[in-house]
Structures are given as structure tokens and as C-alpha cells.
Short mmCIF file of C-alpha atoms and ligand atoms in Angstrom, two decimals:
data_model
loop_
_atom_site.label_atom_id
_atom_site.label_comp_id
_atom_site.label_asym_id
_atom_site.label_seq_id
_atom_site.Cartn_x
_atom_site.Cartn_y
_atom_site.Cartn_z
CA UNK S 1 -65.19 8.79 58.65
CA UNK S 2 -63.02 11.12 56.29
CA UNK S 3 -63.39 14.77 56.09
CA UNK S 4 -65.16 15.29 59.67
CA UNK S 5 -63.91 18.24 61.85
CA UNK S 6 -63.98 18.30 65.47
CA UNK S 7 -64.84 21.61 66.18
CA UNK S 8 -66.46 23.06 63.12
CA UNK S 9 -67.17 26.31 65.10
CA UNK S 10 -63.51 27.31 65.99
CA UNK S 11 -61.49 25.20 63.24
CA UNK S 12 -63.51 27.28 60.67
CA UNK S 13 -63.52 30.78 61.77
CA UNK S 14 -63.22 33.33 58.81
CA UNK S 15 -60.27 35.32 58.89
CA UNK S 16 -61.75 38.28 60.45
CA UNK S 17 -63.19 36.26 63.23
CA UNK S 18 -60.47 34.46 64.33
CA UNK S 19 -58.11 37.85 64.26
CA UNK S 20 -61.01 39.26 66.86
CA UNK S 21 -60.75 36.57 69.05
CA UNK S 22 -57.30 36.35 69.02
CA UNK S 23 -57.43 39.65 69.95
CA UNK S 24 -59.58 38.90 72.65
CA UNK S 25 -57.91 35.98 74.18
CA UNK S 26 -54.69 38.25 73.91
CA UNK S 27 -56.05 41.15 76.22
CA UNK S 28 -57.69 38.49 78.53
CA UNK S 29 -54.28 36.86 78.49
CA UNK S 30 -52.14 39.67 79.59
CA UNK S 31 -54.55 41.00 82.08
CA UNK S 32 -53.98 37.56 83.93
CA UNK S 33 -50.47 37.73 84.01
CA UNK S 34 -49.62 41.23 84.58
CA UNK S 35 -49.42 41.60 88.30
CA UNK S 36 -49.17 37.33 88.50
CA UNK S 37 -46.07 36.51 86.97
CA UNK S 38 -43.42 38.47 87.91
CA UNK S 39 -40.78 38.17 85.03
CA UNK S 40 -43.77 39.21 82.73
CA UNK S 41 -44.63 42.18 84.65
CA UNK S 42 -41.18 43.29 85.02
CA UNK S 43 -40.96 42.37 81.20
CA UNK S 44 -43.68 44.71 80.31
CA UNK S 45 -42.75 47.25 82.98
CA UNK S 46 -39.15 47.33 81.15
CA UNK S 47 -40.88 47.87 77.97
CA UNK S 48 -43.36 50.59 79.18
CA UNK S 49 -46.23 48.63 78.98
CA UNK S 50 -49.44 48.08 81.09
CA UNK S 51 -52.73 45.83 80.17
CA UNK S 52 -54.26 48.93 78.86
CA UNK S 53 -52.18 49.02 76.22
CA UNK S 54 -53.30 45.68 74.60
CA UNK S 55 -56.30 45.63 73.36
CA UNK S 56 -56.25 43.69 69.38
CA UNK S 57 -53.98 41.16 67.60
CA UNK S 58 -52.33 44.31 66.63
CA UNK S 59 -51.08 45.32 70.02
CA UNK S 60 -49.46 41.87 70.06
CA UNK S 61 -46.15 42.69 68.56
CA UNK S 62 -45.92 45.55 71.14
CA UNK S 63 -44.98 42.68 73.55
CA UNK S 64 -40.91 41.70 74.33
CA UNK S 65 -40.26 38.42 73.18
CA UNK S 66 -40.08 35.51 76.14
CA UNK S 67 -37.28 32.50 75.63
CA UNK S 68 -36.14 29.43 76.79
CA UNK S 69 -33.70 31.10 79.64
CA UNK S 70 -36.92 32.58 80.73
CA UNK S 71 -38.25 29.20 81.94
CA UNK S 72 -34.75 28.53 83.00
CA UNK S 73 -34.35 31.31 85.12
CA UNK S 74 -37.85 31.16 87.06
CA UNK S 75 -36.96 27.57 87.28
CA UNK S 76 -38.93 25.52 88.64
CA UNK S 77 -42.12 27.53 89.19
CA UNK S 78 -41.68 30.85 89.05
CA UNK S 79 -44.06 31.05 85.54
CA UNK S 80 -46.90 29.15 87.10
CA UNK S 81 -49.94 32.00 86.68
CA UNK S 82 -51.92 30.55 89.23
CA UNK S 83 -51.57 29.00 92.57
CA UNK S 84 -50.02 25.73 92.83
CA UNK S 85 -52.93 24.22 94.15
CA UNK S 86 -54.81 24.50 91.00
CA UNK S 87 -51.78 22.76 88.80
CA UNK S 88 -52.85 19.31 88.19
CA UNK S 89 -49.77 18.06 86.29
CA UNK S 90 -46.56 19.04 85.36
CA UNK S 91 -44.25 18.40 82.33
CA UNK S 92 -40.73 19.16 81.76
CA UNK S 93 -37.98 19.62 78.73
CA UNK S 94 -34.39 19.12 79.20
CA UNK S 95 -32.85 20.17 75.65
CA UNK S 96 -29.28 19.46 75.72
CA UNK S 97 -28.14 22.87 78.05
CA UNK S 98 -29.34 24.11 81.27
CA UNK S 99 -31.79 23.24 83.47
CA UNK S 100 -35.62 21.97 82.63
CA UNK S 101 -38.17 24.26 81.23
CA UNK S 102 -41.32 23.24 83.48
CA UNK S 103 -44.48 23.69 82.90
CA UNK S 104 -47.79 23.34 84.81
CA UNK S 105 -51.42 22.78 83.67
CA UNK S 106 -54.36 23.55 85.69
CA UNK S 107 -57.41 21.00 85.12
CA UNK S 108 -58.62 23.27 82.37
CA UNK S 109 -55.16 23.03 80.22
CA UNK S 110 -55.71 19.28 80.29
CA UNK S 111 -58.88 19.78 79.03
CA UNK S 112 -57.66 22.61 76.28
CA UNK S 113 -55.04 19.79 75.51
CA UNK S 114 -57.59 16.80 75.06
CA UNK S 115 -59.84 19.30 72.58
CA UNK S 116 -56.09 20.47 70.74
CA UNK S 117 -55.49 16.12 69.98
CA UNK S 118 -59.36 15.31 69.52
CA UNK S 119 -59.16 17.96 66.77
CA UNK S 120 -55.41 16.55 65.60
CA UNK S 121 -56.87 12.96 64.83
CA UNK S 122 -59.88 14.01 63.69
CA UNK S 123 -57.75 15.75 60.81
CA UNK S 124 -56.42 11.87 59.88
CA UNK S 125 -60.06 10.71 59.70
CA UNK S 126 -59.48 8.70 62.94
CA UNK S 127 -62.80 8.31 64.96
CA UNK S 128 -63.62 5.94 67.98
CA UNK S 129 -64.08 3.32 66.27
CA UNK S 130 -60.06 3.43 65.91
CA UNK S 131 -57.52 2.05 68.45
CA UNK S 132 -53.75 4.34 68.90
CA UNK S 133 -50.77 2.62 70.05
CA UNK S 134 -48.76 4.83 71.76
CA UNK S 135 -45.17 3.99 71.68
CA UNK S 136 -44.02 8.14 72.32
CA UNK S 137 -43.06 8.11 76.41
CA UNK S 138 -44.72 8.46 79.05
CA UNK S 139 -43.43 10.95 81.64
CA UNK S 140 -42.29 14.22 82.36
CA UNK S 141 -41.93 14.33 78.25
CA UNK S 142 -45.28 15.23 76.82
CA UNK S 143 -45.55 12.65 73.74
CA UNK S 144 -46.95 9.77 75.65
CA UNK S 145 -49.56 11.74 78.32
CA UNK S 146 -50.24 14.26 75.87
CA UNK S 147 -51.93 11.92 73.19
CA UNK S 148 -52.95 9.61 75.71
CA UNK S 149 -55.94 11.80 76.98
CA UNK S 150 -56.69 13.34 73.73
CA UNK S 151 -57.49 9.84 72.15
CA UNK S 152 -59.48 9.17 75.23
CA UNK S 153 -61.40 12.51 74.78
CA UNK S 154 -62.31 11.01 71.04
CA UNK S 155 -63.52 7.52 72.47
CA UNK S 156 -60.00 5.58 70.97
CA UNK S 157 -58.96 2.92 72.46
CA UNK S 158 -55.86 3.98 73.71
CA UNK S 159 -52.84 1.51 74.23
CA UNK S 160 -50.20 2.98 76.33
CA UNK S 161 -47.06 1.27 75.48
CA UNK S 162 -44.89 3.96 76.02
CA UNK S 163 -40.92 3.60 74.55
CA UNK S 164 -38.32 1.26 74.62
CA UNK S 165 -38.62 -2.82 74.64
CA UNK S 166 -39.16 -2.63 70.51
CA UNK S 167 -39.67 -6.52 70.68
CA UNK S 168 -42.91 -6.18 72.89
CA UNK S 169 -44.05 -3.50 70.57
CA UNK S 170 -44.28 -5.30 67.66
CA UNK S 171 -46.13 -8.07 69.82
CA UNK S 172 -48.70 -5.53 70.38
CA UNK S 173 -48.99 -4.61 67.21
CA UNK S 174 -49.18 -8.07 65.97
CA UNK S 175 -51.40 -9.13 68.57
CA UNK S 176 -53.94 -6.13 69.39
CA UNK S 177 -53.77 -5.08 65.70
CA UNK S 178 -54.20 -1.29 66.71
CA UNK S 179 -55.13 1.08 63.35
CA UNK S 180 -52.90 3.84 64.18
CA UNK S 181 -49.38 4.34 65.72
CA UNK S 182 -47.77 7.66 67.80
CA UNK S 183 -44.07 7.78 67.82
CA UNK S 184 -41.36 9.76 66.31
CA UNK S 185 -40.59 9.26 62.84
CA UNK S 186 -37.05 7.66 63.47
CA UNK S 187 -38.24 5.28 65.57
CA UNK S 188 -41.07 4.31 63.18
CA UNK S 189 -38.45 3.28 61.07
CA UNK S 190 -36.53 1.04 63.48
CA UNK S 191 -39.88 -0.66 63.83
CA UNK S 192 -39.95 -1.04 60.32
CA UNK S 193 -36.58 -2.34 60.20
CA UNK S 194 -37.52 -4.89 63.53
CA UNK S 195 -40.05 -6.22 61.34
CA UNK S 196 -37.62 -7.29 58.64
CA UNK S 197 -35.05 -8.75 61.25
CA UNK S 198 -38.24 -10.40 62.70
CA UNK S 199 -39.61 -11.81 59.44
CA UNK S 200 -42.72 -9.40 59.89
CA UNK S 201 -44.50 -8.03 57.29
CA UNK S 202 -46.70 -4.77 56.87
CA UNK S 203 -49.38 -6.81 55.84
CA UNK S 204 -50.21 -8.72 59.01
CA UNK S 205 -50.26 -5.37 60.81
CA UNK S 206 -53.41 -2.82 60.40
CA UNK S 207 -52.08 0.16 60.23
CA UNK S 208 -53.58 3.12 58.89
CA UNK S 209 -52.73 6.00 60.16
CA UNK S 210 -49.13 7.29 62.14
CA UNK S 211 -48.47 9.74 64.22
CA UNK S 212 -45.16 11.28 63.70
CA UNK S 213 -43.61 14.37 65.01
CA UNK S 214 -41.34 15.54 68.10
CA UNK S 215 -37.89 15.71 66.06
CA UNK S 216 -37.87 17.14 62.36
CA UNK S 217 -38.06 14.86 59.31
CA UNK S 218 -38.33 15.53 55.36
CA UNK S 219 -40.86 14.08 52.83
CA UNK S 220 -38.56 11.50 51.72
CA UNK S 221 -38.72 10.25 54.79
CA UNK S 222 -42.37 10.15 55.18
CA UNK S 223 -42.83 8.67 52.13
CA UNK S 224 -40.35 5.79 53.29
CA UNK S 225 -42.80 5.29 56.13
CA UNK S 226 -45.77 5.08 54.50
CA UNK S 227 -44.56 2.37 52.21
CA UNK S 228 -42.81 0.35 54.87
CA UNK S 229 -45.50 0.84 57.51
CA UNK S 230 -48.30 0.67 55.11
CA UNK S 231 -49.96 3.46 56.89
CA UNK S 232 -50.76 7.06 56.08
CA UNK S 233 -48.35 9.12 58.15
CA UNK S 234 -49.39 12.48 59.57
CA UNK S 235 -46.92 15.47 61.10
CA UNK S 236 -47.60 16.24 64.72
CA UNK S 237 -45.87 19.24 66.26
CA UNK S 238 -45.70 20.43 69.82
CA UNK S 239 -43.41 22.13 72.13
CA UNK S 240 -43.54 21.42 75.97
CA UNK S 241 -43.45 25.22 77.13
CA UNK S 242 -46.73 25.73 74.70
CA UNK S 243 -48.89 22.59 75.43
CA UNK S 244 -46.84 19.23 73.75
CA UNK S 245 -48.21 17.76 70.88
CA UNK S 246 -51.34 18.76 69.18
CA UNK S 247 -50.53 22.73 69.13
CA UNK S 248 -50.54 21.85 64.91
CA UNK S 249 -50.98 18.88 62.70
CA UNK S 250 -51.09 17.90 59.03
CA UNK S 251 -54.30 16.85 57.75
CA UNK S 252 -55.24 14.81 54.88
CA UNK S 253 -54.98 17.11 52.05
CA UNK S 254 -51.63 18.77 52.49
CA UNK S 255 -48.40 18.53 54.44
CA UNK S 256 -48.64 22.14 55.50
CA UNK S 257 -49.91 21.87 59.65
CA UNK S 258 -53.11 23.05 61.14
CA UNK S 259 -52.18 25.23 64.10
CA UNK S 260 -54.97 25.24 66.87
CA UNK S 261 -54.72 29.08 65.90
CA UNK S 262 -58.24 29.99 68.52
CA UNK S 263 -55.49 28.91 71.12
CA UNK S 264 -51.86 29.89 69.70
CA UNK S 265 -51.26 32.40 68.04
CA UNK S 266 -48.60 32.09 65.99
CA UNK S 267 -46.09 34.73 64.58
CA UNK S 268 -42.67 34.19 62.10
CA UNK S 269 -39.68 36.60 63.08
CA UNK S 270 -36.58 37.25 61.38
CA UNK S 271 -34.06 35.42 63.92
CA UNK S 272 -31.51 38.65 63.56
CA UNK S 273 -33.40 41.70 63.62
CA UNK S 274 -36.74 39.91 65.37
CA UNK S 275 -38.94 41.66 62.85
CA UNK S 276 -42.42 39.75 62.09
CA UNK S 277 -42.28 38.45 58.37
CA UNK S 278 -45.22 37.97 56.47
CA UNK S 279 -46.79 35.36 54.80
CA UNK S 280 -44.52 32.39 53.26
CA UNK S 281 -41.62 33.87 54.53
CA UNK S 282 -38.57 31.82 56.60
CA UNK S 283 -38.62 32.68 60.19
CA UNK S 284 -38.40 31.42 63.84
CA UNK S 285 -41.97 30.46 65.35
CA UNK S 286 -43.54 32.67 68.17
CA UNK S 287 -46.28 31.24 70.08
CA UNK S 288 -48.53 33.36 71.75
CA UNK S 289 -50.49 30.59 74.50
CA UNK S 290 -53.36 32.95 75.56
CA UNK S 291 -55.92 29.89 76.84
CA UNK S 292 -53.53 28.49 79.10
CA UNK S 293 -53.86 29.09 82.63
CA UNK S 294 -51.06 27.34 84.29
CA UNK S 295 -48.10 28.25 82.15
CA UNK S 296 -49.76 31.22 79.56
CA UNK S 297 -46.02 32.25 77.24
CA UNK S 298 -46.34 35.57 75.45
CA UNK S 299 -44.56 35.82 72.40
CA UNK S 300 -42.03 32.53 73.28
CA UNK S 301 -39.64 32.16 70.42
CA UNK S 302 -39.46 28.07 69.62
CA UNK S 303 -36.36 29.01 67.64
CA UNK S 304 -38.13 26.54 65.31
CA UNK S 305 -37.94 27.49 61.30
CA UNK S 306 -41.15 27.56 59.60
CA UNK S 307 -43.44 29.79 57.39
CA UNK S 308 -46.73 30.57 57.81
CA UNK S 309 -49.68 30.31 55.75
CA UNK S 310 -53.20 32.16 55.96
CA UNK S 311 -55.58 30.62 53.43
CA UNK S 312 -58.50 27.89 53.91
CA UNK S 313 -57.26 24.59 53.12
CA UNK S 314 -59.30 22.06 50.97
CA UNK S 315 -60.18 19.93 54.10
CA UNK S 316 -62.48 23.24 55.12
CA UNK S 317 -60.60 24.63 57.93
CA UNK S 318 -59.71 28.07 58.16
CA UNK S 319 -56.40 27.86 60.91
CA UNK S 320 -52.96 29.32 60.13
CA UNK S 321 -51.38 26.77 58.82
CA UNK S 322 -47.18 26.16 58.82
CA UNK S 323 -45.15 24.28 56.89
CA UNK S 324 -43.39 21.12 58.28
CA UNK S 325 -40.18 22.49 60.39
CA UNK S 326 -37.13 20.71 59.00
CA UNK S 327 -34.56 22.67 61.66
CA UNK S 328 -34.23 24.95 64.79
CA UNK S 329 -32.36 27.72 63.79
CA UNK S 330 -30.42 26.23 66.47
CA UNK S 331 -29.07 23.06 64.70
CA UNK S 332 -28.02 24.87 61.57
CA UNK S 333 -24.25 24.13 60.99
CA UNK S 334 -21.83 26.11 60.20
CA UNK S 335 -19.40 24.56 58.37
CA UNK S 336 -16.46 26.91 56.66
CA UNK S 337 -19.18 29.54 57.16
CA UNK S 338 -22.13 27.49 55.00
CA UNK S 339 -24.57 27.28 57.06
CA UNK S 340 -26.03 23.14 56.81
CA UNK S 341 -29.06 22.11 58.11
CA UNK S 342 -29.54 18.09 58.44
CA UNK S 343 -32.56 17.95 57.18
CA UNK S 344 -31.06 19.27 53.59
CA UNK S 345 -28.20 16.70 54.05
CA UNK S 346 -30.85 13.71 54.69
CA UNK S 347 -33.24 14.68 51.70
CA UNK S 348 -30.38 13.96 49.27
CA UNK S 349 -29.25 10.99 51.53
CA UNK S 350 -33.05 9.47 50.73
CA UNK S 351 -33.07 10.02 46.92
CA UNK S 352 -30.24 7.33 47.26
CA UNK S 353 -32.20 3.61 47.03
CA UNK S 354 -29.35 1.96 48.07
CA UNK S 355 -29.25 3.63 52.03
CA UNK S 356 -30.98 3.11 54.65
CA UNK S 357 -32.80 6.64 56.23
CA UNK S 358 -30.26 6.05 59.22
CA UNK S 359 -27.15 8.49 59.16
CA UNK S 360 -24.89 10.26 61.51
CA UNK S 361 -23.12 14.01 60.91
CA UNK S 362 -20.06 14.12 62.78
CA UNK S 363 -17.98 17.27 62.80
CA UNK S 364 -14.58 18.40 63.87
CA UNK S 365 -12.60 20.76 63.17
CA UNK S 366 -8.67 19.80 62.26
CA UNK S 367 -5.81 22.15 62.13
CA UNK S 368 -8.21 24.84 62.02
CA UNK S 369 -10.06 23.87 59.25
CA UNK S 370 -13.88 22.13 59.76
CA UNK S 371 -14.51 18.62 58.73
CA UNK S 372 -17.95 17.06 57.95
CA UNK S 373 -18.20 13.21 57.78
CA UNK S 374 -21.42 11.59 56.93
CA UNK S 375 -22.04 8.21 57.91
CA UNK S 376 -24.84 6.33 56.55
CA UNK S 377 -25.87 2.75 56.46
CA UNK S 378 -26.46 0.53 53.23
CA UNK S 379 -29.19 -1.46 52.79
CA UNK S 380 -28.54 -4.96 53.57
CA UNK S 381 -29.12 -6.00 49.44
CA UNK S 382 -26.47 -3.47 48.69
CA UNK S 383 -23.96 -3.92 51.28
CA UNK S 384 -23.43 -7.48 49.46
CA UNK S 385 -22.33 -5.72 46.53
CA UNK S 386 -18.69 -5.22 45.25
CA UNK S 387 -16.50 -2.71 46.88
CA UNK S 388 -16.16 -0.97 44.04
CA UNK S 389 -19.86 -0.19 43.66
CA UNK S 390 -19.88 1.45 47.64
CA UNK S 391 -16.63 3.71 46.22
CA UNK S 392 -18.84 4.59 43.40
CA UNK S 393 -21.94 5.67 45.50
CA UNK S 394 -19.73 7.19 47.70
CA UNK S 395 -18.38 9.49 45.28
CA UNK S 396 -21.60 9.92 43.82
CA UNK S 397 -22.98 11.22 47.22
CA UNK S 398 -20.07 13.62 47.49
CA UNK S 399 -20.69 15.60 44.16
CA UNK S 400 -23.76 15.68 45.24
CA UNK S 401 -23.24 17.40 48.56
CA UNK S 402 -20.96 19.57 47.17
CA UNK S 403 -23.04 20.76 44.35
CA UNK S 404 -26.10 21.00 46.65
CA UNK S 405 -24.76 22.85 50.44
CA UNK S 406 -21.44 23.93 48.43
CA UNK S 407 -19.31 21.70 50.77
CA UNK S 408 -17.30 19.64 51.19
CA UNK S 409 -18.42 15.96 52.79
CA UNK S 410 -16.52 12.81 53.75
CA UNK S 411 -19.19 10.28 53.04
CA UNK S 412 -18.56 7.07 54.50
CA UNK S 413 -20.89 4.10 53.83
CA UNK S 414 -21.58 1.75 56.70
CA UNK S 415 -22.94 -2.44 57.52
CA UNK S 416 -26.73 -1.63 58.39
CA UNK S 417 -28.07 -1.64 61.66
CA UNK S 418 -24.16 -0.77 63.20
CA UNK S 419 -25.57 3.52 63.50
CA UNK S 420 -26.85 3.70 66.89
CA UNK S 421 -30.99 3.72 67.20
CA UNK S 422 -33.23 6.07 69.60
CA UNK S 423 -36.48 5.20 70.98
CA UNK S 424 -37.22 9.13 71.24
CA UNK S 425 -36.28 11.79 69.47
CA UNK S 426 -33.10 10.82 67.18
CA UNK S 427 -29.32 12.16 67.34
CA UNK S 428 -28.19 12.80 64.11
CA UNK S 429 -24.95 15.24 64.67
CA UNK S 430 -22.24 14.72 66.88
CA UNK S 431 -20.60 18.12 66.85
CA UNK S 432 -16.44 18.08 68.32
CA UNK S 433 -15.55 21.53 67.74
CA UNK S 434 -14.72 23.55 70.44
CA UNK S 435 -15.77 27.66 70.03
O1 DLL A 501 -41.51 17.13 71.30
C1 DLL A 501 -43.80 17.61 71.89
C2 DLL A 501 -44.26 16.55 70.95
C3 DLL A 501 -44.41 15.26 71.39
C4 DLL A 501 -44.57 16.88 69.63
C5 DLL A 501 -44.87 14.27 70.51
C6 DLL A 501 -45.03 15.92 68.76
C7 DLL A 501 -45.16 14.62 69.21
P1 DLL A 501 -40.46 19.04 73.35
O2 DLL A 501 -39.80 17.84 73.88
O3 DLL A 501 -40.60 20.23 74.23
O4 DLL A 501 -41.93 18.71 72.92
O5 DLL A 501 -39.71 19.45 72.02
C8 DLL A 501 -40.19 20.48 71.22
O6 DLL A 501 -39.33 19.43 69.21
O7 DLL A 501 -39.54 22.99 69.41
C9 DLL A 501 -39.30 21.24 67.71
O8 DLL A 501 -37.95 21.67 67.62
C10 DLL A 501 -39.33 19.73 67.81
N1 DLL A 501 -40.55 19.21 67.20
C11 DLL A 501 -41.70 18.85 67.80
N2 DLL A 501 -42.59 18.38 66.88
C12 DLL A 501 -41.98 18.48 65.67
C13 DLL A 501 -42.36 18.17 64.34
C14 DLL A 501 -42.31 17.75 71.99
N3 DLL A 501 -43.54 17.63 64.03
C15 DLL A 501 -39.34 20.64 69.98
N4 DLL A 501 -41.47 18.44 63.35
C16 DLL A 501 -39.90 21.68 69.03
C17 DLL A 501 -40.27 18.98 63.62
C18 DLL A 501 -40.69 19.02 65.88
N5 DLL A 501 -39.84 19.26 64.86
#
């Protein structure tokens, strides 16, 4: 069934509306964790604040901002809002630094999180009479748990796969011929490319709809999906400290994302001077989680690059809605002071149809001076082609970068399938400089 919402009520709020709950949820919010959480009241004590003094959505940038080193330093449980006999579950995210951020969901967050999915498939027309293979992990990583009990919550048959052992994968999707997929993009595509080695073709699959997200990717990949997967692929986005997936999602009538925005509220910042942009402008994501009861986060910077966007969409809902986030402020490069993010590097990569969507960044830096080498594979038609024809592309690739980022790139073309795969969430730079 196309075009169906799963909760008309909330995911159609008029603008007013939803500011006034927001507002509500906010003040709720805060009352709960001042006095609870004691990095929050010392937070808010530091900034010469009490609960009194938020009372609307407007109060909200009032607040200090919360990060990851928050989570890190009240590690393990020191932002739990409640007791710990009311957290039912717990989830964790390593990132590449430091210790875990962990975070803990009472009964009620599990249910919050069920509604957050039910609503995300509902926005790809999926309905019970679907089945979701989930191929994201199961763990202390929210991917695989996360969707798991959403789909449930819509009456999908859920298989839990989980990641890793590719081969049984595409058994099961040969063999229990499930209409929609969860897993990141990148490994979407080494499914795809499975199904070549293995002589399998899109057709005996019955894919219609995949669920991509948990590591950025551009629209030239997406549209690489789609054809090879023969599905229609969606954007999922989550964060662990927030909920996981499900906090947005892309629907069927743009690629801008949905943001459960009853639950998150949702703020861009300038990452320098912290100041809240407006509409359509480039910032770093703040999440507001005033529903959750285990681990509520006030104003918690995601560092992730997006804009925001605050008209009704054609599909009839009303949410904020952000555009897809190709970077973390965190992964931009800076190479001989340009600043690179991958995600500009791999959309020209794609417009090339002689590579394969699987590349590598490496960068060092030489005698003082930084040096960016891009590996990417051919495809297996071209790589039987004449030497002279890989020079060509090569050189081809490296106006291109140049005239594009304004840098300079070694591009180096390699076999396909010798760039090393991930089952999760894909490592595209390997970054040797030393600061
Ligand atoms: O990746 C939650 C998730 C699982 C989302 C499955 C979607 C699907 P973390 O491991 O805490 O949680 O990583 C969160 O991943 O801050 C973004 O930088 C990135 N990310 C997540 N979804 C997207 C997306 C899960 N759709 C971090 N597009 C976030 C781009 C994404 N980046």
C-alpha cells in the first residue's frame, strides 16, 4: 500500500503544533533530568540555568551543547536518567577514539523506537504483508536490534541474518525471497557484486525496497543500487546516543529525510561559532531526545553535516526534514589546507562507467608536503582493456579532481575485487599523517 502514514496524528502536525509540543516535551524533558543526571545539572548550573527557565522551543537554545566526551566521561552509566532497574537494554558506539558511548533504554524507549521504524517503513510503502532481511548486526550496534523490533511492531516478517557469511546471505535471499533488505549501502554493493561472482541475477531475487544508511553515501551511489539490486533504495539515519536507526528516513517522494521531529528535535549550528543557522543552511546536527527516558541528550552535537528543511513534503507529512548527510565535519580532509570530503571525491569517482563504487583515500604527508592517492577498482570489462586506455582514465580522473576540490590527486586504478570489503559500515580513508 503506497502513500499510507503510520501515525497520521503526529507525522502531520502543522507547524505551529508541532513547535508547541516540542516545546512541551522540552520542559518535561529538562525537568526529568535536572536533579537526575548529574553532568546535566552541573551543565545547567554552570550556565545559570534552572527548569524554570525552559518553558518553549524558544528556551531551547538557552541550553549548553552536550558531546560525545560527555558520554565518554560518565562512562558507562553515569547518563542513565532513571534507575538501572528500569533499563531494559543497552547499546553501545565505539567510533574510532575513546571509550564507548552507552546508552540505555527503559521498556518505553523500545517502544518509542518500534513506533520511530514502523513509521520509517511505512514511508517506503512497506506493510505486513512484506518480509525484511536484515543483514545490519546484531549487537551492542543498533542496526540489527533496532529494525528488528520495529518491523515486528508493523507485522513484517522479520529475518534476522545479521552480518558477515555473504554466501549464506544470498542463500536467503534466493531461497526465502524476502521483499526488502537492511544493510549499509557498501555492503549492498558487495552483495551485488557476490551475485555476479555467483552467476546471480537481480531478477531471481524480489527485492523491492532497501534499507540503507549507517555510513554516508551520494546519489550516484544509490542510483547504482537500485539498478543492480533492482530495488528502490531508501536513506535511513540514526545515531546510537539518540535512538539508532529510524530517528529520520527518506520517503518515496524525495531524498530529503523525515526526522521523527514529535521526538527529536533537531537544530543546525555553525561548527565554529555554534550559532543556530536557519533554514537550508550547512551545519552540524543537534538532537534534542526529549521522549527518551533512559538516555534523554539535550542539545548533543552529531558533528554530522546536514541542512534542514521546514515545509510539508508531497507524501503529506509535515516533519523537519534534512538532507542526506554526505560527511561528519569530522572526516573532512584537509589536504594543503582544502578541506575534502569523500563523499565529493566518490560522486566524481561514480560519473566514471568504467569503476567500480569501491575506492580507498590514502593520505600521507612527504617531506612536509600532503599527498592524496586514490585507489579505485575497474570494472572487470574494463580492466581487460589496453594499458593505455587505464593511463587515459587515469589522467582523465585527475583533471577532474583538480578542477573540482582544487587538488592535487594520485589516482591509481586497481584489478576489481583486490580493495578490501566491510560487512558494516565501510573504511574509505586511511589517513598516515602525524599532527
Ligand atoms: O549507525 C545507527 C544506524 C544503524 C543508522 C543502521 C542507520 C542504519 P552509530 O553506529 O552510532 O549508529 O553511528 C552514527 O553514523 O552520526 C552518522 O555519522 C552515520 N550515519 C548513520 N546513518 C547515516 C546515514 C548508527 N543514513 C553515525 N547517512 C551518525 C549518513 C549516517 N551517515
Amino acid at each position: 500500500m503506497s502513500g499510507y502514514i503510520w501515525n497520521k496524528e503526529m507525522e502531520t502536525l502543522s507547524y505551529e503544533n508541532l513547535r508547541e509540543l516540542q516545546g512541551q516535551r522540552l520542559a518535561d524533558c529538562v525537568r526529568r533530568i535536572y536533579g537526575t543526571v548529574p553532568f546535566y545539572t552541573e551543565k545547567m548550573q554552570a550556565s545559570g540555568l534552572t527548569p524554570d527557565d525552559i518553558t518553549s522551543l524558544d528556551d531551547l537554545r538557552k541550553l549548553p551543547l552536550t558531546d560525545k566526551q560527555d558520554l565518554r566521561d560518565n562512562y558507562p552509566f553515569g547518563t542513565f536518567a532513571v534507575p538501572l532497574s528500569k533499563i531494559v537494554r543497552v547499546h553501545a558506539s565505539s567510533g574510532t577514539t575513546g571509550k564507548q558511548k552507552v546508552v540505555g533504554y527503559t521498556r518505553e524507549d523500545i517502544d518509542l523506537w518500534s513506533e520511530c521504524i514502523a513509521r520509517s517503513l511505512a514511508m517506503t510503502g512497506m506493510t505486513e504483508e512484506d518480509s525484511l532481511h536484515v543483514a545490519y548486526g546484531y549487537g551492542l550496534f543498533t542496526g540489527g536490534l533496532g529494525l528488528h523490533y520495529g518491523a515486528e511492531r508493523m507485522g513484517v516478517m522479520v529475518i534476522p541474518v545479521s552480518s558477515g557469511n555473504t554466501k549464506r546471505q544470498l542463500d536467503i535471499l534466493l531461497d526465502f525471497q524476502p521483499s526488502a533488505l537492511a544493510c549499509t549501502p557498501s555492503y549492498a554493493l558487495h552483495l551485488a557484486d557476490e551475485m555476479d561472482a555467483h552467476g546471480i541475477s537481480k531478477h531471481q531475487l524480489n527485492l523491492k525496497v532497501g534499507i540503507f544508511g549507517a555510513e554516508p553515501w551520494t546519489l550516484e551511489m544509490k542510483r547504482q543500487i537500485e539498478d543492480r539490486l533492482g530495488l528502490k533504495a531508501f536513506d535511513i539515519y540514526g545515531l546510537s546516543e539518540t535512538l539508532g536507526p529510524g530517528v529520520a528516513m527518506s520517503c518515496e517522494h524525495s531524498d530529503l529525510l523525515h526526522i521523527q521531529s514529535d521526538h527529536f528535535i533537531a537544530e543546525v549550528i555553525d561548527p565554529d561559532t555554534h550559532e543556530v543557522l536557519g533554514e537550508g543552511e550547512l551545519g552540524e546536527l543537534v538532537f534534542s531526545s526529549v521522549t527518551k527516558t533512559g538516555t534523554p541528550l539535550l542539545r548533543y552535537n552529531t558533528h554530522d553535516l546536514t541542512r534542514l528543511y521546514y515545509e510539508p513534503c508531497a507524501c503529506g507529512r509535515t516533519t523537519v526534514r534534512m538532507e542526506k548527510v554526505t560527511g561528519r565535519a569530522d572526516d573532512m580532509l584537509i589536504i594543503r589546507g582544502v578541506n575534502v570530503f569523500p563523499s565529493q571525491i566518490e560522486s566524481i569517482l561514480l560519473t566514471y562507467g568504467e569503476l567500480e563504487p569501491h575506492y580507498m583515500i590514502h593520505v600521507d604527508r612527504i617531506n612536509n608536503m600532503d599527498r592524496m592517492e586514490v585507489q579505485i577498482e575497474m570494472t572487470k570489462a574494463f580492466f581487460s582493456d589496453s594499458v593505455r586506455e587505464i593511463e587515459t582514465i587515469e589522467r582523465r580522473l585527475t583533471a577532474d579532481i583538480q578542477s573540482t576540490l582544487g587538488i592535487a590527486a594520485k589516482i591509481t586504478l586497481v584489478e576489481p575485487r583486490s580493495l578490501p570489503r566491510s560487512e558494516g559500515k565501510a573504511k574509505r580513508v586511511i589517513d598516515n599523517r602525524t599532527f
